[in-house]
Amino acid sequence: MPQFLSTTDPDFESAFQALLGAKREDSPDVDAVVADIIADVRARGDAAVLELTAKFDRLDLDATGLRFSDEEIDAYCAQVSDEDRAALELAAARIRAYHERQIPEDAMWTDEAGAQLGWRWTPVSAAGLYVPGGIATYPSSVLMNAVPAKVAGVGRLAMVVPTPDGAVNPLVLLAARIAGVDEVYRIGGAQAVAALAYGTDTIAPVDKITGPGNAFVAAAKRRVFGKVGIDMIAGPSEILVIADKDNDPDWIALDLLSQAEHDESAQSILITDDVAFGQAVADAVEARLQTLERRAVAGPSWRDYGAIITVEDMAQAVELSDRIAPEHLELCVADADGLAAQITHAGAIFIGAWTPEAIGDYVGGPNHVLPTARSARFSSGLSVMDFVKRTTLARMSPEALAAIGPSAERLAISESLEAHGLSVRARLDRLNRD
Amino acid sequence: MPQFLSTTDPDFESAFQALLGAKREDSPDVDAVVADIIADVRARGDAAVLELTAKFDRLDLDATGLRFSDEEIDAYCAQVSDEDRAALELAAARIRAYHERQIPEDAMWTDEAGAQLGWRWTPVSAAGLYVPGGIATYPSSVLMNAVPAKVAGVGRLAMVVPTPDGAVNPLVLLAARIAGVDEVYRIGGAQAVAALAYGTDTIAPVDKITGPGNAFVAAAKRRVFGKVGIDMIAGPSEILVIADKDNDPDWIALDLLSQAEHDESAQSILITDDVAFGQAVADAVEARLQTLERRAVAGPSWRDYGAIITVEDMAQAVELSDRIAPEHLELCVADADGLAAQITHAGAIFIGAWTPEAIGDYVGGPNHVLPTARSARFSSGLSVMDFVKRTTLARMSPEALAAIGPSAERLAISESLEAHGLSVRARLDRLNRD
């Protein structure tokens, strides 16, 4: 059974704090292993990558076999059913349309001092996309990472996906093709991250690496950060549903289970203002857990980390939600728009009972790579902004320098940075002479 | 003497690679010490902070003394000269005006499927600003961090600044007041970062920490990342000047020295298409180094890491500049605007000989916290965007769900995530029944 809490319980605050602070993830200490792998790939390049792939994926390749050829990709894509292809194409088109609105604008203006100021956005030149192999191989994640990169204008997008024992998910390759991925390599683990960051004879280095992965991949991304950019290190998935009694308990149960089935460490929380409705949802979850294909995953997640919290009113629900800062927030209440407007911290909000979170995982349009573990307090989901960078621009006229230069000189002197001051003074002296 | 390179040298490529790869920073391994300090502050709160402040800053305080009172700040601010105050106020006003243009816009639209989609930006609730004490205590950095935070709408901005032996820079406190900093604590080092991240009885925790610091501060920021957001970990400063022969060699020399004087690890590079001009700049640097106040810092930086590169034409200069991806790029050439338009990777561009980089450090308006060590390939300078986060929004009508839901269900099934599919199917079935 999940936890049942009520804000009227005398010990609610401590129970809620415990829920917030629950450590849901084992972090095996793989850092030393990963450091060795990265050093090996830096030193020996392709040879190291090939050896490690033989060892971990039981796959004997030579350097020319590291990359999927166009013909191989064609052949795998041909295995995909028309229905699956159409669904992927609809998803890609909707994700593309949403993310195209995120392309930031350049600016340049002249202010009252006569200074021309502005900025310019440019895409990252080359990006790498990590795609997990094995059970958690999600074509939707390929779209969610690759489409924003291509919308941003990334020129070269290289994807890595391990193929243990040679197993390939054709949908992953089709998603890569639909999204415009330029290169696909059949490697994974820390060795793939190292190859993307430092390059080998076969794989040119990239500037930024995104995409989910296991503890080895996460540790490798942390280690190469600085040499290249990385996206966030995601934790287990979470959903918070705020629902009143005028909902079908089975819908809400399925929404909670759609997070729980991801991972035994996932967390699903319901907040409701009706204690009987909360119990009805709990019953519906139990009923669905009898038959759910992934009940061996969803069951432990729900029992260990699930919670149903009863509040006195929706104002309390908003307050608790902002303390949780959920990755996914579903609002199944009468005035869902009004409640959404009151929320400050959430990765993504799904407004109204006709918007199950699963829509956002696939075809809604917004990105499904979202901040976990309360990091929505300070960070955002993946977007076009992760694949562009800003160069600030400034151009002083002699008049502008005359107007603001003396203040720069004064501050430089106050900071004991004489050359800073002199670089301004030398120019001001010329103006005064002319 | 700095290095002299020319793209016509037979060994240019290897020499340029060596210049790019030069490891300019000692990274003392302080991680174990920092881990202990953070654990201590988490366990003992104020008591640990007070003990560590007594030990490292030789300052005996009690908990009530950790925070500067308004009266204390008043008294320090009163020590600042009118001229320095006016310069700080001009700088703050210009930085504020520039950053106000960065406030991102919310969006909400309805697409052809009938789905309402959009996003909303909200400020980080509470941010912490680290300000170094000792020699490198820069009021300009207070403005560059605090003004964007306040422009973003951060409600609570807490600043920490160590005051070794009780020494306080009044300009730092005045900059904090002008920028609207809400709380100032006289603490520093890893203990200050830990206090901001985890909170103590006296210091409430924040959601994001920005600002420069030494190796201990950098290691502490890396360790608390995830619990809170952090800004980039900055390396030593760099400038690249591209200049033709129609420049005053002394101006360019001073611009190069204004980076070199920051730090012995700073790097100043000149690219020119005129070998004689390059020599003239080298001579001018040597002449200025005879008398420069900070010659003991600027001299080693210039000798160890400085370089003058002669190119055959400005197209080569652009190519090399993008490989360097400089933090600061100054363009002192006839068609500076034209050259600026060709640059892809740079933190900030200073266009034309009347725009010395020092203007950007203080009063230009753009931020002076910029990506170092080639990270302009994938990251941007500090901005309002560092203090806001985006919540994506989606609201399906029943019709929209009917239109796109089946594709979501199909993809869920292909990923073996049954509950995802069922959460959509349950709603579609209701529609079909109704």
Tab-separated table of N, CA and C in Angstrom, chain B residues 110-207:
chain	number	residue	atom	x	y	z
B	110	THR	N	-3.260	27.512	-29.491
B	110	THR	CA	-4.048	26.310	-29.782
B	110	THR	C	-3.685	25.851	-31.185
B	111	ASP	N	-3.297	24.586	-31.307
B	111	ASP	CA	-2.863	24.131	-32.637
B	111	ASP	C	-4.027	23.522	-33.410
B	112	GLU	N	-3.727	23.029	-34.595
B	112	GLU	CA	-4.789	22.595	-35.510
B	112	GLU	C	-5.517	21.350	-35.004
B	113	ALA	N	-4.871	20.604	-34.080
B	113	ALA	CA	-5.550	19.443	-33.490
B	113	ALA	C	-6.492	19.856	-32.356
B	114	GLY	N	-6.436	21.118	-31.955
B	114	GLY	CA	-7.249	21.570	-30.830
B	114	GLY	C	-6.541	21.465	-29.496
B	115	ALA	N	-5.229	21.188	-29.543
B	115	ALA	CA	-4.445	21.115	-28.307
B	115	ALA	C	-3.978	22.516	-27.931
B	116	GLN	N	-4.201	22.877	-26.665
B	116	GLN	CA	-3.612	24.120	-26.159
B	116	GLN	C	-2.227	23.810	-25.644
B	117	LEU	N	-1.235	24.537	-26.132
B	117	LEU	CA	0.151	24.275	-25.758
B	117	LEU	C	0.841	25.581	-25.413
B	118	GLY	N	1.900	25.484	-24.625
B	118	GLY	CA	2.651	26.696	-24.323
B	118	GLY	C	3.671	26.464	-23.248
B	119	TRP	N	4.124	27.558	-22.675
B	119	TRP	CA	5.041	27.481	-21.550
B	119	TRP	C	4.933	28.760	-20.734
B	120	ARG	N	5.441	28.686	-19.543
B	120	ARG	CA	5.436	29.841	-18.650
B	120	ARG	C	6.770	29.894	-17.938
B	121	TRP	N	7.347	31.071	-17.838
B	121	TRP	CA	8.619	31.264	-17.130
B	121	TRP	C	8.343	31.793	-15.735
B	122	THR	N	9.073	31.276	-14.757
B	122	THR	CA	8.971	31.797	-13.392
B	122	THR	C	10.379	31.972	-12.837
B	123	PRO	N	10.569	32.960	-11.967
B	123	PRO	CA	11.905	33.140	-11.393
B	123	PRO	C	12.225	32.065	-10.364
B	124	VAL	N	13.499	31.806	-10.194
B	124	VAL	CA	13.979	31.034	-9.052
B	124	VAL	C	13.559	31.795	-7.791
B	125	SER	N	13.060	31.089	-6.773
B	125	SER	CA	12.548	31.783	-5.584
B	125	SER	C	13.654	32.438	-4.764
B	126	ALA	N	14.747	31.690	-4.573
B	126	ALA	CA	15.826	32.197	-3.712
B	126	ALA	C	17.171	31.839	-4.343
B	127	ALA	N	18.056	32.811	-4.443
B	127	ALA	CA	19.380	32.572	-5.019
B	127	ALA	C	20.447	33.030	-4.047
B	128	GLY	N	21.611	32.373	-4.123
B	128	GLY	CA	22.762	32.737	-3.312
B	128	GLY	C	23.873	33.235	-4.211
B	129	LEU	N	24.573	34.256	-3.764
B	129	LEU	CA	25.656	34.844	-4.556
B	129	LEU	C	26.949	34.758	-3.754
B	130	TYR	N	27.925	34.031	-4.316
B	130	TYR	CA	29.227	33.955	-3.670
B	130	TYR	C	30.107	35.095	-4.164
B	131	VAL	N	30.692	35.828	-3.242
B	131	VAL	CA	31.619	36.914	-3.584
B	131	VAL	C	32.936	36.641	-2.868
B	132	PRO	N	34.030	36.514	-3.617
B	132	PRO	CA	35.315	36.239	-2.967
B	132	PRO	C	35.764	37.412	-2.094
B	133	GLY	N	36.491	37.102	-1.041
B	133	GLY	CA	37.126	38.137	-0.242
B	133	GLY	C	38.576	38.274	-0.671
B	134	GLY	N	39.366	38.890	0.165
B	134	GLY	CA	40.791	38.988	-0.126
B	134	GLY	C	41.070	39.873	-1.321
B	135	ILE	N	42.136	39.535	-2.085
B	135	ILE	CA	42.583	40.468	-3.126
B	135	ILE	C	41.590	40.587	-4.285
B	136	ALA	N	40.931	39.484	-4.634
B	136	ALA	CA	40.095	39.511	-5.836
B	136	ALA	C	38.651	39.819	-5.478
B	137	THR	N	38.420	40.896	-4.753
B	137	THR	CA	37.068	41.237	-4.339
B	137	THR	C	36.557	42.352	-5.244
B	138	TYR	N	35.655	41.995	-6.141
B	138	TYR	CA	35.273	42.887	-7.221
B	138	TYR	C	33.816	43.322	-7.101
B	139	PRO	N	33.586	44.585	-6.786
B	139	PRO	CA	32.200	45.079	-6.763
B	139	PRO	C	31.501	44.892	-8.107
B	140	SER	N	32.265	44.943	-9.201
B	140	SER	CA	31.632	44.759	-10.512
B	140	SER	C	31.010	43.365	-10.623
B	141	SER	N	31.652	42.364	-10.026
B	141	SER	CA	31.086	41.010	-10.088
B	141	SER	C	29.796	40.899	-9.288
B	142	VAL	N	29.709	41.663	-8.196
B	142	VAL	CA	28.450	41.683	-7.443
B	142	VAL	C	27.325	42.169	-8.350
B	143	LEU	N	27.583	43.267	-9.064
B	143	LEU	CA	26.552	43.785	-9.974
B	143	LEU	C	26.209	42.771	-11.056
B	144	MET	N	27.234	42.139	-11.638
B	144	MET	CA	27.009	41.246	-12.782
B	144	MET	C	26.213	39.996	-12.393
B	145	ASN	N	26.291	39.595	-11.136
B	145	ASN	CA	25.506	38.450	-10.670
B	145	ASN	C	24.158	38.871	-10.099
B	146	ALA	N	24.174	39.937	-9.316
B	146	ALA	CA	22.956	40.285	-8.572
B	146	ALA	C	21.925	40.977	-9.451
B	147	VAL	N	22.368	41.830	-10.364
B	147	VAL	CA	21.392	42.558	-11.180
B	147	VAL	C	20.554	41.607	-12.047
B	148	PRO	N	21.166	40.654	-12.765
B	148	PRO	CA	20.319	39.722	-13.548
B	148	PRO	C	19.358	38.935	-12.675
B	149	ALA	N	19.783	38.550	-11.476
B	149	ALA	CA	18.900	37.797	-10.585
B	149	ALA	C	17.680	38.642	-10.230
B	150	LYS	N	17.924	39.902	-9.892
B	150	LYS	CA	16.798	40.756	-9.498
B	150	LYS	C	15.928	41.114	-10.704
B	151	VAL	N	16.562	41.303	-11.876
B	151	VAL	CA	15.771	41.551	-13.087
B	151	VAL	C	14.869	40.351	-13.381
B	152	ALA	N	15.396	39.147	-13.115
B	152	ALA	CA	14.611	37.923	-13.350
B	152	ALA	C	13.430	37.822	-12.389
B	153	GLY	N	13.516	38.507	-11.255
B	153	GLY	CA	12.436	38.455	-10.281
B	153	GLY	C	12.718	37.567	-9.087
B	154	VAL	N	13.985	37.208	-8.875
B	154	VAL	CA	14.335	36.391	-7.710
B	154	VAL	C	13.895	37.129	-6.440
B	155	GLY	N	13.106	36.477	-5.627
B	155	GLY	CA	12.517	37.141	-4.476
B	155	GLY	C	13.497	37.366	-3.345
B	156	ARG	N	14.383	36.387	-3.161
B	156	ARG	CA	15.323	36.460	-2.045
B	156	ARG	C	16.726	36.180	-2.570
B	157	LEU	N	17.594	37.178	-2.456
B	157	LEU	CA	18.967	37.049	-2.944
B	157	LEU	C	19.900	37.220	-1.743
B	158	ALA	N	20.575	36.124	-1.396
B	158	ALA	CA	21.460	36.115	-0.227
B	158	ALA	C	22.908	36.081	-0.696
B	159	MET	N	23.711	37.003	-0.212
B	159	MET	CA	25.106	37.081	-0.630
B	159	MET	C	26.003	36.637	0.515
B	160	VAL	N	27.075	35.920	0.168
B	160	VAL	CA	28.098	35.584	1.161
B	160	VAL	C	29.416	36.172	0.699
B	161	VAL	N	30.156	36.747	1.624
B	161	VAL	CA	31.484	37.291	1.304
B	161	VAL	C	32.367	37.131	2.540
B	162	PRO	N	33.464	36.413	2.412
B	162	PRO	CA	34.335	36.263	3.582
B	162	PRO	C	35.011	37.580	3.915
B	163	THR	N	35.239	37.795	5.195
B	163	THR	CA	35.910	39.024	5.634
B	163	THR	C	37.099	38.634	6.495
B	164	PRO	N	38.186	38.160	5.866
B	164	PRO	CA	39.333	37.666	6.640
B	164	PRO	C	39.846	38.750	7.595
B	165	ASP	N	40.033	38.385	8.841
B	165	ASP	CA	40.462	39.333	9.872
B	165	ASP	C	39.515	40.529	9.978
B	166	GLY	N	38.283	40.332	9.487
B	166	GLY	CA	37.296	41.407	9.604
B	166	GLY	C	37.340	42.439	8.498
B	167	ALA	N	38.254	42.241	7.503
B	167	ALA	CA	38.388	43.241	6.443
B	167	ALA	C	37.192	43.187	5.499
B	168	VAL	N	36.602	44.341	5.236
B	168	VAL	CA	35.417	44.454	4.382
B	168	VAL	C	35.702	45.492	3.304
B	169	ASN	N	35.305	45.187	2.072
B	169	ASN	CA	35.414	46.181	1.003
B	169	ASN	C	34.089	46.932	0.911
B	170	PRO	N	34.075	48.205	1.311
B	170	PRO	CA	32.803	48.947	1.315
B	170	PRO	C	32.127	48.975	-0.049
B	171	LEU	N	32.922	48.966	-1.133
B	171	LEU	CA	32.330	48.999	-2.471
B	171	LEU	C	31.523	47.735	-2.765
B	172	VAL	N	31.951	46.621	-2.206
B	172	VAL	CA	31.209	45.369	-2.401
B	172	VAL	C	29.834	45.471	-1.733
B	173	LEU	N	29.810	46.044	-0.546
B	173	LEU	CA	28.522	46.193	0.142
B	173	LEU	C	27.642	47.222	-0.558
B	174	LEU	N	28.252	48.284	-1.060
B	174	LEU	CA	27.453	49.274	-1.778
B	174	LEU	C	26.887	48.670	-3.070
B	175	ALA	N	27.710	47.895	-3.770
B	175	ALA	CA	27.222	47.238	-4.996
B	175	ALA	C	26.046	46.325	-4.669
B	176	ALA	N	26.150	45.604	-3.555
B	176	ALA	CA	25.060	44.713	-3.135
B	176	ALA	C	23.795	45.523	-2.876
B	177	ARG	N	23.957	46.656	-2.210
B	177	ARG	CA	22.781	47.472	-1.905
B	177	ARG	C	22.158	48.029	-3.180
B	178	ILE	N	23.002	48.540	-4.076
B	178	ILE	CA	22.482	49.112	-5.332
B	178	ILE	C	21.747	48.040	-6.139
B	179	ALA	N	22.301	46.828	-6.120
B	179	ALA	CA	21.709	45.751	-6.931
B	179	ALA	C	20.467	45.153	-6.285
B	180	GLY	N	20.237	45.441	-4.995
B	180	GLY	CA	19.028	44.928	-4.351
B	180	GLY	C	19.215	43.605	-3.632
B	181	VAL	N	20.466	43.273	-3.272
B	181	VAL	CA	20.715	42.049	-2.500
B	181	VAL	C	19.954	42.148	-1.172
B	182	ASP	N	19.311	41.043	-0.772
B	182	ASP	CA	18.437	41.086	0.404
B	182	ASP	C	19.137	40.777	1.714
B	183	GLU	N	20.148	39.897	1.662
B	183	GLU	CA	20.836	39.481	2.888
B	183	GLU	C	22.319	39.358	2.559
B	184	VAL	N	23.185	39.777	3.484
B	184	VAL	CA	24.631	39.635	3.286
B	184	VAL	C	25.232	38.966	4.518
B	185	TYR	N	25.966	37.863	4.295
B	185	TYR	CA	26.599	37.126	5.387
B	185	TYR	C	28.108	37.198	5.251
B	186	ARG	N	28.815	37.361	6.383
B	186	ARG	CA	30.271	37.493	6.344
B	186	ARG	C	30.926	36.112	6.486
B	187	ILE	N	30.660	35.269	5.531
B	187	ILE	CA	31.251	33.934	5.522
B	187	ILE	C	31.724	33.622	4.102
B	188	GLY	N	32.621	32.647	4.007
B	188	GLY	CA	33.136	32.282	2.685
B	188	GLY	C	33.549	30.824	2.648
B	189	GLY	N	34.216	30.430	1.555
B	189	GLY	CA	34.726	29.075	1.425
B	189	GLY	C	33.623	28.055	1.230
B	190	ALA	N	34.012	26.786	1.332
B	190	ALA	CA	33.052	25.694	1.134
B	190	ALA	C	31.938	25.758	2.170
B	191	GLN	N	32.257	26.280	3.370
B	191	GLN	CA	31.230	26.350	4.424
B	191	GLN	C	30.097	27.304	4.029
B	192	ALA	N	30.433	28.370	3.312
B	192	ALA	CA	29.388	29.313	2.884
B	192	ALA	C	28.509	28.679	1.808
B	193	VAL	N	29.135	27.948	0.887
B	193	VAL	CA	28.365	27.269	-0.164
B	193	VAL	C	27.437	26.230	0.461
B	194	ALA	N	27.962	25.480	1.429
B	194	ALA	CA	27.141	24.464	2.100
B	194	ALA	C	25.979	25.106	2.843
B	195	ALA	N	26.244	26.235	3.521
B	195	ALA	CA	25.179	26.908	4.272
B	195	ALA	C	24.082	27.385	3.324
B	196	LEU	N	24.461	27.919	2.173
B	196	LEU	CA	23.462	28.373	1.199
B	196	LEU	C	22.666	27.195	0.640
B	197	ALA	N	23.347	26.086	0.384
B	197	ALA	CA	22.668	24.950	-0.248
B	197	ALA	C	21.750	24.227	0.725
B	198	TYR	N	22.214	24.022	1.955
B	198	TYR	CA	21.454	23.193	2.903
B	198	TYR	C	20.750	24.001	3.987
B	199	GLY	N	21.172	25.246	4.152
B	199	GLY	CA	20.552	26.074	5.167
B	199	GLY	C	21.087	25.770	6.559
B	200	THR	N	20.978	26.769	7.440
B	200	THR	CA	21.302	26.614	8.864
B	200	THR	C	20.178	27.322	9.616
B	201	ASP	N	20.267	27.373	10.928
B	201	ASP	CA	19.232	28.099	11.673
B	201	ASP	C	19.185	29.571	11.265
B	202	THR	N	20.344	30.120	10.938
B	202	THR	CA	20.423	31.548	10.620
B	202	THR	C	20.210	31.832	9.142
B	203	ILE	N	20.664	30.924	8.287
B	203	ILE	CA	20.659	31.158	6.838
B	203	ILE	C	19.685	30.180	6.181
B	204	ALA	N	18.618	30.694	5.607
B	204	ALA	CA	17.653	29.815	4.916
B	204	ALA	C	18.285	29.293	3.623
B	205	PRO	N	17.956	28.068	3.234
B	205	PRO	CA	18.566	27.524	2.018
B	205	PRO	C	18.074	28.256	0.765
B	206	VAL	N	18.912	28.243	-0.279
B	206	VAL	CA	18.539	28.845	-1.560
B	206	VAL	C	18.359	27.727	-2.593
B	207	ASP	N	17.904	28.116	-3.788
B	207	ASP	CA	17.674	27.135	-4.854
B	207	ASP	C	18.787	27.139	-5.901
